[in-house]
Coordinates of C-alpha atoms in Angstrom, one line a residue:
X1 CA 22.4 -11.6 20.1
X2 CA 24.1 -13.7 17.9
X3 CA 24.7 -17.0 17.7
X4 CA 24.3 -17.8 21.9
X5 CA 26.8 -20.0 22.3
X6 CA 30.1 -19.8 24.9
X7 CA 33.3 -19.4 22.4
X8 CA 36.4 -20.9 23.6
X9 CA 39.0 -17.7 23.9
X10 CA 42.1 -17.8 22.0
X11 CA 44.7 -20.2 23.2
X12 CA 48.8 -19.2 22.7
X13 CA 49.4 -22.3 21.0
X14 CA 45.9 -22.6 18.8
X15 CA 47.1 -20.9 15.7
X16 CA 50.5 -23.0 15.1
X17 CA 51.2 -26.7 14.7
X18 CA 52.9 -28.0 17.7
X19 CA 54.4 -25.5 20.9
X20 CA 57.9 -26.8 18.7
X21 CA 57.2 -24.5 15.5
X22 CA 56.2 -21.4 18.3
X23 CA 59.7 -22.2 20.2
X24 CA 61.7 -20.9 16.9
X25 CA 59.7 -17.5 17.2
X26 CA 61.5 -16.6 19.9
X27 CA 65.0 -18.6 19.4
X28 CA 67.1 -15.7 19.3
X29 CA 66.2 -14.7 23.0
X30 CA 67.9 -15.8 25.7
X31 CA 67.6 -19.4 27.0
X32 CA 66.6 -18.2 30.4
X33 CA 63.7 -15.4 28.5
X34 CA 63.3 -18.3 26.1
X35 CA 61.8 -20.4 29.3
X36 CA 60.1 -18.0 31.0
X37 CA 57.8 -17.5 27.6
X38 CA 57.6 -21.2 27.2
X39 CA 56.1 -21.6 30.8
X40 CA 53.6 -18.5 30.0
X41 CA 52.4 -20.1 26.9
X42 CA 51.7 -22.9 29.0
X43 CA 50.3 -20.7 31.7
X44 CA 47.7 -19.2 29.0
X45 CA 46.4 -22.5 27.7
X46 CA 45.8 -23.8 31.2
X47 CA 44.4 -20.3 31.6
X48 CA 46.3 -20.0 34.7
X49 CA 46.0 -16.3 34.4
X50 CA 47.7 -15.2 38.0
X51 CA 50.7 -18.1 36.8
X52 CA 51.0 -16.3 33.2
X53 CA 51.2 -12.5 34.6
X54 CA 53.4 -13.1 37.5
X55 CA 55.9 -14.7 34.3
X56 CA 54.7 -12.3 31.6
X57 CA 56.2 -9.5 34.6
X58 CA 59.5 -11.4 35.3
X59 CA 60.1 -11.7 31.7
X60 CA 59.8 -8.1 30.7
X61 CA 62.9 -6.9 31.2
X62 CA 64.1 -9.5 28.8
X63 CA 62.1 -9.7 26.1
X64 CA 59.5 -6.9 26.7
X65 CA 59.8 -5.2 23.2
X66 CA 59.9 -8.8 21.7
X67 CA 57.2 -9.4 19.1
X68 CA 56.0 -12.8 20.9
X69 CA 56.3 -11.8 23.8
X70 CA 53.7 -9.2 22.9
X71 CA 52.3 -11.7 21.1
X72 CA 51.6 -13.4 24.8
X73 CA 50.5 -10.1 26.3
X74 CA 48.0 -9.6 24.1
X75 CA 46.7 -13.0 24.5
X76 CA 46.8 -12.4 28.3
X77 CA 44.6 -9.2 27.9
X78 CA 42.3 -10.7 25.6
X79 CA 41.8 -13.4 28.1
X80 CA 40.9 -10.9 30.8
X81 CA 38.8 -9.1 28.9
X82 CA 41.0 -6.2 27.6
X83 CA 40.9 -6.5 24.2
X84 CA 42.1 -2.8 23.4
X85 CA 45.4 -3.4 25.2
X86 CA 45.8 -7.1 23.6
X87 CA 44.9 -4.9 19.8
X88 CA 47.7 -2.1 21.3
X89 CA 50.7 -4.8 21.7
X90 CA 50.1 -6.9 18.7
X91 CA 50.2 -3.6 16.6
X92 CA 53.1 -2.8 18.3
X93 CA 54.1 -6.3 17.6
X94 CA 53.8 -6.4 13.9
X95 CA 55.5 -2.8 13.8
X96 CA 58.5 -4.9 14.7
X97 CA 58.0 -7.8 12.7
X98 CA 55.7 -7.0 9.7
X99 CA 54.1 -9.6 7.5
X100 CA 53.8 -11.9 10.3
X101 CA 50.8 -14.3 9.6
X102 CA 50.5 -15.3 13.3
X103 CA 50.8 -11.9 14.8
X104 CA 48.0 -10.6 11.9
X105 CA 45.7 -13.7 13.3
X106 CA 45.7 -13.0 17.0
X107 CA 45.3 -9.3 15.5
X108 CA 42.1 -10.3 13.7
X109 CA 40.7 -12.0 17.1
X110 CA 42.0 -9.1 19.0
X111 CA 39.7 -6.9 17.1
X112 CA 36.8 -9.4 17.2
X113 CA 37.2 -8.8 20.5
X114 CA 37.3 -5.1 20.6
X115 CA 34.0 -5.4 18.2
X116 CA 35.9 -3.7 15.2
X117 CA 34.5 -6.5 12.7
X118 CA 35.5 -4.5 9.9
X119 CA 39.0 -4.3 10.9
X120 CA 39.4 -7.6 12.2
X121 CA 38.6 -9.3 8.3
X122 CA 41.0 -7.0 7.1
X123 CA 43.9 -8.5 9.2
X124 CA 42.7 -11.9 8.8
X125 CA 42.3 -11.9 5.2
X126 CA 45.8 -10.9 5.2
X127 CA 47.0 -13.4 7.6
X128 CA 45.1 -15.9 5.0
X129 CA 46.8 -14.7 2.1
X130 CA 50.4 -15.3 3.8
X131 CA 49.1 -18.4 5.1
X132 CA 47.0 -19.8 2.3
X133 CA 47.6 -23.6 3.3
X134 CA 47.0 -22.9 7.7
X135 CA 43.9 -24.1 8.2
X136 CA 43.4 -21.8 11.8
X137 CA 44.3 -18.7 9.7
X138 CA 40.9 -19.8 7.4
X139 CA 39.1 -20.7 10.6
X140 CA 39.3 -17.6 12.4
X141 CA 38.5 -15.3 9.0
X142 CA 35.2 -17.8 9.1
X143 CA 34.7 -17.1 12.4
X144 CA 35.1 -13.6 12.2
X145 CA 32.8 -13.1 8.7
X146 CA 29.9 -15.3 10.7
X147 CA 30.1 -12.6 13.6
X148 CA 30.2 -9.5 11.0
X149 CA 26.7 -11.1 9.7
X150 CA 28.1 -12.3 6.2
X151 CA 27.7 -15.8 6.8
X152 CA 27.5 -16.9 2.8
X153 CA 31.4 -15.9 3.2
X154 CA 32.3 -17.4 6.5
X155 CA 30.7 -20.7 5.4
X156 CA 33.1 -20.8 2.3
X157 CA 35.9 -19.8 4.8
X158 CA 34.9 -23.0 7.0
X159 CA 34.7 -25.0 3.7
X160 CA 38.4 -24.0 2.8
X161 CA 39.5 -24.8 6.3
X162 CA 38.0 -28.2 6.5
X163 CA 39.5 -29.2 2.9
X164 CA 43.2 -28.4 4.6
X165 CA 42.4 -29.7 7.7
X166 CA 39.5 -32.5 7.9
X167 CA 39.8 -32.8 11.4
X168 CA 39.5 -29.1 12.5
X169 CA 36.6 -29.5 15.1
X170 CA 36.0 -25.9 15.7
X171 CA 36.0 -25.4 11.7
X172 CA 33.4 -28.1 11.5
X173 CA 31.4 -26.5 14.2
X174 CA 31.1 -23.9 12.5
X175 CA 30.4 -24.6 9.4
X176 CA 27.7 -26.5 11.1
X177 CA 26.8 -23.3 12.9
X178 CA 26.0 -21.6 9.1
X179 CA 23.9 -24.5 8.2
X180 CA 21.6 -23.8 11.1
X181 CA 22.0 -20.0 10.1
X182 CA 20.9 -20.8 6.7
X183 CA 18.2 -22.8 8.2
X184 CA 19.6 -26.4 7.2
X185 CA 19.2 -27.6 10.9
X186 CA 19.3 -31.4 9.6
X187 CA 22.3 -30.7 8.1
X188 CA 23.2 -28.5 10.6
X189 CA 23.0 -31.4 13.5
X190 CA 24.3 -34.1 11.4
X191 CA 28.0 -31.9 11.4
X192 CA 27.5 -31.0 14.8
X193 CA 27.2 -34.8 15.9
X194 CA 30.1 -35.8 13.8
X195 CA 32.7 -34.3 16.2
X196 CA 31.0 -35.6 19.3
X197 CA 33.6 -37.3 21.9
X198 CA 36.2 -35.5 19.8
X199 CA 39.2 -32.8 21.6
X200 CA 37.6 -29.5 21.7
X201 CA 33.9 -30.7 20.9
X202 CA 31.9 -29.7 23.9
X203 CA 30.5 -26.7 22.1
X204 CA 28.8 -29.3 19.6
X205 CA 26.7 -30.8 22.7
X206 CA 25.2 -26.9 23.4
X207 CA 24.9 -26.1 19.4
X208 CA 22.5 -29.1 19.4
X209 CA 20.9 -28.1 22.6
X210 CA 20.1 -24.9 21.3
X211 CA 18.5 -26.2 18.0
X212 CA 15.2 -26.7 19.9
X213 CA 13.4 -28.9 17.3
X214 CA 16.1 -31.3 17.5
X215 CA 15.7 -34.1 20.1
X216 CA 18.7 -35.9 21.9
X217 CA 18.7 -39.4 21.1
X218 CA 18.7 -42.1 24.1
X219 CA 22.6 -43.0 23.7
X220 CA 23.4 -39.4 23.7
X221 CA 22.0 -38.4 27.1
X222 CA 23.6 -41.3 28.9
X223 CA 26.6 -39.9 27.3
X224 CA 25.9 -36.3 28.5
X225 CA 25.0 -38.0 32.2
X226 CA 28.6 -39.6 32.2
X227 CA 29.9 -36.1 31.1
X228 CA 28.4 -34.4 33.9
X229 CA 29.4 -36.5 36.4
X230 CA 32.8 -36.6 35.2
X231 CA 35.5 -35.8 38.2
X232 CA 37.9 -33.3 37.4
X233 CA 35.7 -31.7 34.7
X234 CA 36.3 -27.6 34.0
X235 CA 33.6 -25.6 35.2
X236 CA 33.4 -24.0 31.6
X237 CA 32.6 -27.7 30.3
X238 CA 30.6 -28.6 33.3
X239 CA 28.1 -25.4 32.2
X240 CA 28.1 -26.8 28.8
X241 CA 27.3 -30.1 29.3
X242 CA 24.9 -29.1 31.9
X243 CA 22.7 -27.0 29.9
X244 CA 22.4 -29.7 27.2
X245 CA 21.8 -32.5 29.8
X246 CA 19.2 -30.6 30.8
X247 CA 17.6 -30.4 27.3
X248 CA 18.0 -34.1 26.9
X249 CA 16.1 -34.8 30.4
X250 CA 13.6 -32.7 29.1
X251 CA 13.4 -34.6 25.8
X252 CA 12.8 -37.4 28.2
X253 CA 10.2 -35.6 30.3
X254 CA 12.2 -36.1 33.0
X255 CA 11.8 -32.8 34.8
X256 CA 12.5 -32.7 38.4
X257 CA 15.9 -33.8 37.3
X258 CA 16.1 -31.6 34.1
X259 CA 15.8 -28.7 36.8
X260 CA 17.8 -30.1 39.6
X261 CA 21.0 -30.0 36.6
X262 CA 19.6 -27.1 35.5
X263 CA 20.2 -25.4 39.2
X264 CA 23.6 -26.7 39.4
X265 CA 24.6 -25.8 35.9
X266 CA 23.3 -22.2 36.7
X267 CA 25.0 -21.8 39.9
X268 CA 28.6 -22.6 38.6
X269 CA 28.2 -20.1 35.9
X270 CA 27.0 -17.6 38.2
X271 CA 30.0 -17.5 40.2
X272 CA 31.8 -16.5 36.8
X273 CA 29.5 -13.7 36.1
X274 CA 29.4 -10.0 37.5
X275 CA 26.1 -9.4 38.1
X276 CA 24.4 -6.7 40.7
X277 CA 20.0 -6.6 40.9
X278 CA 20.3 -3.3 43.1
X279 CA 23.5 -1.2 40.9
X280 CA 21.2 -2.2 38.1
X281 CA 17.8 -1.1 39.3
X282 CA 19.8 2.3 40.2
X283 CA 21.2 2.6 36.8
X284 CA 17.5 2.2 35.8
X285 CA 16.1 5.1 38.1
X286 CA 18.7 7.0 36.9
X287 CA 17.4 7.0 33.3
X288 CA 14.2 7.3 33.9
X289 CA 15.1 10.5 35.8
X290 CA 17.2 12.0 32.7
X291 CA 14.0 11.6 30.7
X292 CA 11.6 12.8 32.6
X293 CA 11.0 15.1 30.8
X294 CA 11.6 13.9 26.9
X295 CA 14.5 15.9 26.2
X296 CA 13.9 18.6 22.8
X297 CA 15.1 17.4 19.8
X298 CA 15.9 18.9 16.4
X299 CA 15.3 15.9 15.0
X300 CA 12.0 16.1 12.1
X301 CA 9.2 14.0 13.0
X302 CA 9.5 11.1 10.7
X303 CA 13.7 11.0 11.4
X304 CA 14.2 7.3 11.8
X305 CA 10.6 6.5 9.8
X306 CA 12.3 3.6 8.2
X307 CA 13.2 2.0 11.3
X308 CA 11.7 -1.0 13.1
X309 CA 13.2 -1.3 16.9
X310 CA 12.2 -4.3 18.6
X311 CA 12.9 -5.0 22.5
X312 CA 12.8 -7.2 25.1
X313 CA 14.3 -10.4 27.5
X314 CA 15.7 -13.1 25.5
X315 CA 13.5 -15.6 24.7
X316 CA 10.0 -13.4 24.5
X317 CA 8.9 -14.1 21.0
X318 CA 11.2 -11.2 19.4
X319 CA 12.9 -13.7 17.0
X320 CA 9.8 -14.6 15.7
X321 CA 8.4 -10.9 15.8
X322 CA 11.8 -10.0 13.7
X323 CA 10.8 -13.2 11.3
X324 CA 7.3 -11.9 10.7
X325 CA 8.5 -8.5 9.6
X326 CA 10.9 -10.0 7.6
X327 CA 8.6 -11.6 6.0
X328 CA 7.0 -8.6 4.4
X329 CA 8.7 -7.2 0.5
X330 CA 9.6 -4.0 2.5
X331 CA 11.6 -5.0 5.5
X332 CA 15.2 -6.4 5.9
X333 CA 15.3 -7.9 9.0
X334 CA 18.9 -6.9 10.4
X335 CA 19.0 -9.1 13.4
X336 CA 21.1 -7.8 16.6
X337 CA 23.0 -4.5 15.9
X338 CA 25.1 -2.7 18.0
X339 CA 24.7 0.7 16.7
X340 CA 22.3 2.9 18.6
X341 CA 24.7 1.7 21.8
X342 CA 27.9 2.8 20.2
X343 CA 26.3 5.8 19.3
X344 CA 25.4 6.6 23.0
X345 CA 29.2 4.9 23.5
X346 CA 30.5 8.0 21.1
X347 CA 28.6 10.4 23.2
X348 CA 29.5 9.4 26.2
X349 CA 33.4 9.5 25.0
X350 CA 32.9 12.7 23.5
X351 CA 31.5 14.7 26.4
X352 CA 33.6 12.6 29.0
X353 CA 30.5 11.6 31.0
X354 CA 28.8 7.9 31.3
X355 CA 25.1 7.9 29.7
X356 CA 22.6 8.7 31.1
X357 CA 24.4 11.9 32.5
X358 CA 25.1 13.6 29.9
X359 CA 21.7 13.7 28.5
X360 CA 20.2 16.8 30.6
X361 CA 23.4 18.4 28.5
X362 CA 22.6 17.6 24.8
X363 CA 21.4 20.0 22.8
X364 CA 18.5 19.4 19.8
X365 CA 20.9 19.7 17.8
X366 CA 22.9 17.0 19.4
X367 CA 19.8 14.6 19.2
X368 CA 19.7 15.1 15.8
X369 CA 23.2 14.7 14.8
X370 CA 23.1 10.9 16.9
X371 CA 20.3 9.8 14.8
X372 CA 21.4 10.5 11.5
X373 CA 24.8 9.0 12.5
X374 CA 22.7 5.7 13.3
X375 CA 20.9 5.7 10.3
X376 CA 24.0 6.2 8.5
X377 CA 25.4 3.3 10.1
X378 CA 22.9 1.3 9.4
X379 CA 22.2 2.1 5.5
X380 CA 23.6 -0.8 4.2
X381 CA 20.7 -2.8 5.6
X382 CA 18.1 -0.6 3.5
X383 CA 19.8 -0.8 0.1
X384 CA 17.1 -3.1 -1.1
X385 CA 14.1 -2.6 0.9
X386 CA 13.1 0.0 2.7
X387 CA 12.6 -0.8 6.3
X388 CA 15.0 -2.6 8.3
X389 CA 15.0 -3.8 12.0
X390 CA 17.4 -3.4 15.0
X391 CA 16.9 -6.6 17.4
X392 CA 19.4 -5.6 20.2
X393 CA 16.8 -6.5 23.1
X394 CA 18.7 -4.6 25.6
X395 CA 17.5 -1.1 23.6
X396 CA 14.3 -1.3 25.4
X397 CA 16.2 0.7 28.3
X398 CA 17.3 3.8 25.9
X399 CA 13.9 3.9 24.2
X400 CA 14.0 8.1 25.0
X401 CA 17.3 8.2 23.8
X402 CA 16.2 6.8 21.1
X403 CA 13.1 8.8 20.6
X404 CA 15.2 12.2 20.7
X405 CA 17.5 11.0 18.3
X406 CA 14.7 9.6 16.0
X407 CA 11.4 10.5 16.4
X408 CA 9.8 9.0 13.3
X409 CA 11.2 5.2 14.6
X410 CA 8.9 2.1 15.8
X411 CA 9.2 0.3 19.1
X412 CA 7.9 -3.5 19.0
X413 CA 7.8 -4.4 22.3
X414 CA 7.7 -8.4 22.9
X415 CA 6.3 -9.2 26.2
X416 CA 5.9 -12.8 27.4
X417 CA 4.3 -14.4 30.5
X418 CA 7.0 -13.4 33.5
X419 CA 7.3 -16.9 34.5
X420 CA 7.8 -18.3 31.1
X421 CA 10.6 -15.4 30.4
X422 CA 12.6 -16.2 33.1
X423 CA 12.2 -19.9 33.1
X424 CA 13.2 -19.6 29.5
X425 CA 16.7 -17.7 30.3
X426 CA 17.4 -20.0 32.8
X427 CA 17.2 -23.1 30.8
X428 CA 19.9 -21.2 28.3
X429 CA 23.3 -20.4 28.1
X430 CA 24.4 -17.2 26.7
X431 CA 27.8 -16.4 25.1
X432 CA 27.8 -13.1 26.3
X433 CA 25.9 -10.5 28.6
X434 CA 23.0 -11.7 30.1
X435 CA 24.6 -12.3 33.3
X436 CA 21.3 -11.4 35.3
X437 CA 20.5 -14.9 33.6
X438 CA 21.4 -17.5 36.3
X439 CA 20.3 -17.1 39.1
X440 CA 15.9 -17.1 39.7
X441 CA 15.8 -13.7 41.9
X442 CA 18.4 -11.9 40.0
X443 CA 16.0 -12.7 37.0
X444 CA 12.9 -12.0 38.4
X445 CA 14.5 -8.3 39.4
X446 CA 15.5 -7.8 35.9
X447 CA 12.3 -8.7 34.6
X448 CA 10.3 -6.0 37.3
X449 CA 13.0 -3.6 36.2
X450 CA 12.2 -4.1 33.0
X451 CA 8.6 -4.2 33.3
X452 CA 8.5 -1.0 35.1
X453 CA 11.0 1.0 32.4
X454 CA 8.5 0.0 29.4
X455 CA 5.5 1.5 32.0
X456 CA 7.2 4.4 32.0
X457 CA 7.9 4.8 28.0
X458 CA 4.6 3.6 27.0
X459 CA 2.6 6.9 27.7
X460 CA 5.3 9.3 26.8
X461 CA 5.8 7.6 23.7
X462 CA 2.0 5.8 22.7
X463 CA 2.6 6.4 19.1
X464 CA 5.7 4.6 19.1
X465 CA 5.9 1.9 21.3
X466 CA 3.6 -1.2 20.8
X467 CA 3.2 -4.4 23.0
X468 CA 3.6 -7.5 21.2
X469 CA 2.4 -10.3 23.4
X470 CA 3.6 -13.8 22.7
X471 CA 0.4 -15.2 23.6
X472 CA -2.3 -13.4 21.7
X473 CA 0.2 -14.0 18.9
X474 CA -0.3 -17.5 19.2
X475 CA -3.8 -17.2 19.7
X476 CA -4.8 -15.0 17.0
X477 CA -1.9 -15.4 14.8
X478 CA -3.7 -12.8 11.6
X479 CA -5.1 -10.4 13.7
X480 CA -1.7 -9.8 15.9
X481 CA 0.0 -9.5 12.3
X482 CA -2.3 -7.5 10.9
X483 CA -2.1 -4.9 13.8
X484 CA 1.5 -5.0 14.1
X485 CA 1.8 -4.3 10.7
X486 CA -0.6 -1.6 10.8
X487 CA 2.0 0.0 13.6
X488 CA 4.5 -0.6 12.0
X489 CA 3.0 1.4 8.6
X490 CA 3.2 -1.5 6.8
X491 CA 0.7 -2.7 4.0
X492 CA -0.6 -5.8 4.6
X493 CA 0.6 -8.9 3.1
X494 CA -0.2 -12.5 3.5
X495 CA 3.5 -13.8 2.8
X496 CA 4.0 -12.8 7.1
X497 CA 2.0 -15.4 8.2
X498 CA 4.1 -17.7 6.2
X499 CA 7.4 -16.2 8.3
X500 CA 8.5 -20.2 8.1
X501 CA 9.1 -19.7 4.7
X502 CA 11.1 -16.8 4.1
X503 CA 15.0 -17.4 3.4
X504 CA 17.1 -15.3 5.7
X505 CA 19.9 -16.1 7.9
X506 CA 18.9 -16.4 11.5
X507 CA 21.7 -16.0 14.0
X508 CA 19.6 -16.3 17.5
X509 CA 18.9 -19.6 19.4
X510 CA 15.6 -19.6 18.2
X511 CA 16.9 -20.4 14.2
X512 CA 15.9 -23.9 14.2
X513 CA 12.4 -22.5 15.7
X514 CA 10.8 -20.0 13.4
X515 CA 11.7 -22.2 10.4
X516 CA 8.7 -23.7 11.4
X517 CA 4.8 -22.8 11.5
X518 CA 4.0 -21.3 14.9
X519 CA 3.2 -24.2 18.2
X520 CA 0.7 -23.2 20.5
X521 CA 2.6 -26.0 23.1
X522 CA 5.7 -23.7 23.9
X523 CA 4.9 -23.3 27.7
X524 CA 7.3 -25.1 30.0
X525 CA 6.2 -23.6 33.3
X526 CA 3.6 -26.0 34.0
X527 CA 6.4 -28.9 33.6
X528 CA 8.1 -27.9 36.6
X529 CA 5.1 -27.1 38.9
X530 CA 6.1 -26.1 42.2
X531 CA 9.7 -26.0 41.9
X532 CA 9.1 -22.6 40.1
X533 CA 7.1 -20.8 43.6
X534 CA 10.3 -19.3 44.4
X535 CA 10.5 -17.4 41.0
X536 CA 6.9 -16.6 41.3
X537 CA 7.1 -15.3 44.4
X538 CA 10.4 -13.3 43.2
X539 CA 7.9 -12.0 40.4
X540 CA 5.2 -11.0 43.0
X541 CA 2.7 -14.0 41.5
X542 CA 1.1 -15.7 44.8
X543 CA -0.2 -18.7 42.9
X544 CA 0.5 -20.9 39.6
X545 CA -1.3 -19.3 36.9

């Protein structure tokens, strides 16, 4: 994942000054359109999305081809979660009124959205150039730059936006959020602390939070108490501020009530989540059906040779895994990439069935052509070295897929104790996905669905799938590195068990982490004793291990 923080979604008024500069966009409507759109706007930024549809509807006949009332729509969709239709007005949009700096912003975050990165700069550099001197039209280019992976560019974009507007909180978080990428977490928490108690600053509590090696200070959890306890408080803040008291407690080894916020915190965003253990286990049968056989694949053996997959729940010891290999002169690590799921997205579209049913369909040569179109995709990471690694944990369900497509690929499998996994999700916040995360038993029935779906790879695939276990790796650090790079058809070299030292930018939670030599004190389970029998019982362990 990338940077695992919630991101505030776009707001109607957030890229303009004051609601008075937006009224002019629609002056020459009528007064009674002119109101309607007014009480959306307001509608949106309350996120009142029932309020803002039921007026977005009324107002249609009006001012339906209008460019801001499209302008609203889109914001609408984008707030449901339909970014395609929110990209589909503003095009619309800007068809009408072309040149438009706003209308080329929301654009830009429309895109983000729709996770067309490449697209999105494009729009937002343009929206930059018409609006050189709008400090939201350099934010939001930052923003999206950090997201595409080419951080050294968003940080100057952050830079740019701060020198317009010194006060631009989510600028400064994140430019703080590129210091801790470029692993400058001092820096990193010094900016983040700077826009503490400030409008819009809740985020900077949860950056912190996240940075593991960075302690909450005394003042600041009686601060984050307050917070918490605060009546009338969002449930999107409440989540926040929960998940970074509970950091704080546990800087104070105060456990039992680290895990009793912790619980509460967990439970509100679970009721904002989708999330369903059994339609998930099915899904899971289901694939393991369509591979069972391997399918045949005109793929040649070492197709994919140059590629290093690694898989598994958040917070298993991948980061570090990714780090390691990094480490070596003939890897780039790539961090989280999308591409071998929107390949299997492209399939799916082009034969009009959902994946995995489409698999006992596709020919070798289909196989084939999937992998090279992956490896094509994912060139630009292999310019200089090269090996390169995919880190999208998730991939450890379409490991035959995979396999098919390309045969000569690695699988680095990072397996942590159960309890430890699971105790570790809970005690995070994710910006997106990992909705099985909240809840105890939905995350012991990921973890067994999970657990069972590597069983099944493993002897299909022994050649290319390796378990790398957290705790032998702290135990033996050079022998586990030596044999994964032995796996991995790597020469050895010393510079991996010096990971700490290697300059990359790190976009997971664990950034602040694996800038440092490894800890052999990283368990938390035995902190909480028996209030974690419920998970361990969920996990099918009868006693504390």
């Amino acid at each position: 994942m990338s940077l695992p923080e919630t991101e505030a979604p776009p707001q109607a008024t957030r890229d303009a000054d004051a609601p008075a500069q937006l009224d002019v966009r629609f002056a020459d409507l009528p007064l009674r359109a002119q109101r309607l759109l007014r009480d959306a706007r307001r509608a949106l930024d309350a996120r009142d999305m029932r309020q803002a549809d039921a007026l977005l509807e009324r107002g249609k006949s009006w001012a339906g081809d209008h460019p801001e009332y499209l302008r609203l729509f889109a914001i609408a969709r984008q707030l449901q979660g339909r970014p395609a239709e929110a990209v589909a007005a503003l095009r619309r949009a800007l068809e009408i009124r072309p040149g438009d700096a706003l209308l080329l912003m929301n654009l830009g975050t429309a895109l983000r959205g729709a996770g067309d990165l490449d697209a999105a700069v494009v729009a937002l550099r343009r929206a930059r150039e018409l609006a050189l001197d709008l400090a939201a039209a350099w934010y939001n280019l930052g923003r999206t730059l950090g997201q595409a992976g080419r951080t050294g560019e968003g940080h100057e974009a952050y830079e740019r936006a701060l020198r317009l507007d010194p006060g631009h909180v989510r600028a400064r978080i994140g430019l703080a959020d590129t210091l801790r990428t470029f692993g400058r977490i001092d820096d990193a928490a010094k900016e983040y602390r700077s826009v503490l108690g400030k409008p819009g600053s809740m985020q900077a509590w949860l950056r912190i939070a996240n940075m593991k090696t960075v302690r909450f200070t005394a003042e600041e959890t009686k601060d984050l108490e307050r917070l918490f306890a605060m009546p009338g408080t969002s449930d999107d803040d409440r989540v926040v501020v929960g998940f970074a008291l509970a950091k704080a407690l546990e800087d104070a080894n105060r456990y039992p009530e680290a895990f009793t916020v912790l619980s509460t915190a967990n439970a509100i965003k679970r009721r904002h989540v989708q999330w369903d253990a059994h339609q998930f286990s099915d899904r899971i049968d289901g694939i393991m059906q369509a591979f069972e056989p391997p399918p045949a694949s005109a793929s040649p053996p070492d197709l994919g040779h140059e590629v290093i997959f690694i898989v598994s729940l958040p917070r298993s010891g991948s980061t570090l895994t990714e780090q390691i290999l990094a480490a070596h002169p003939d890897v780039e690590g790539a961090n989280e990439l999308p591409d071998l799921g929107n390949v299997l997205e492209a399939e799916s579209r082009r034969t009009g069935l959902e994946f995995p049913d489409w698999v006992p369909k596709a020919t070798p040569e289909d196989w084939r052509r999937m992998g090279e179109s992956y490896l094509e995709r994912t060139a630009r990471f292999r310019r200089e070295r090269g090996r390169s690694t995919d880190k999208a944990l998730s991939n450890w369900r379409v490991i035959g897929a995979a396999m098919a497509m390309l045969p000569g690929a690695r699988f680095v499998n990072c397996r942590r104790d159960p309890v430890e996994t699971c105790l570790s999700c809970f005690r995070q916040v994710f910006s997106r996905g990992q909705a099985f995360t909240y809840d105890l038993s939905d995350l012991a029935a990921y973890w067994r669905d999970y657990d069972r779906t590597m069983r099944f790879w493993h002897p299909r695939y022994p050649h290319a799938v390796r378990d790398q276990v957290y705790e032998k790796l702290l135990a033996d650090p050079e022998a586990e590195t030596r044999a994964l790079l032995q796996f991995c058809g790597l020469e050895w070299d010393p510079a991996c068990l010096r990971f700490y030292e290697t300059p990359r930018h790190v976009r997971t939670i664990s950034a602040a982490q694996v800038r440092e030599p490894l800890r052999g004190d990283t368990a938390r389970a035995p902190l909480y004793r028996e209030l974690l029998t419920p998970l361990r019982l969920a996990l099918g362990i009868r006693r504390e291990q």
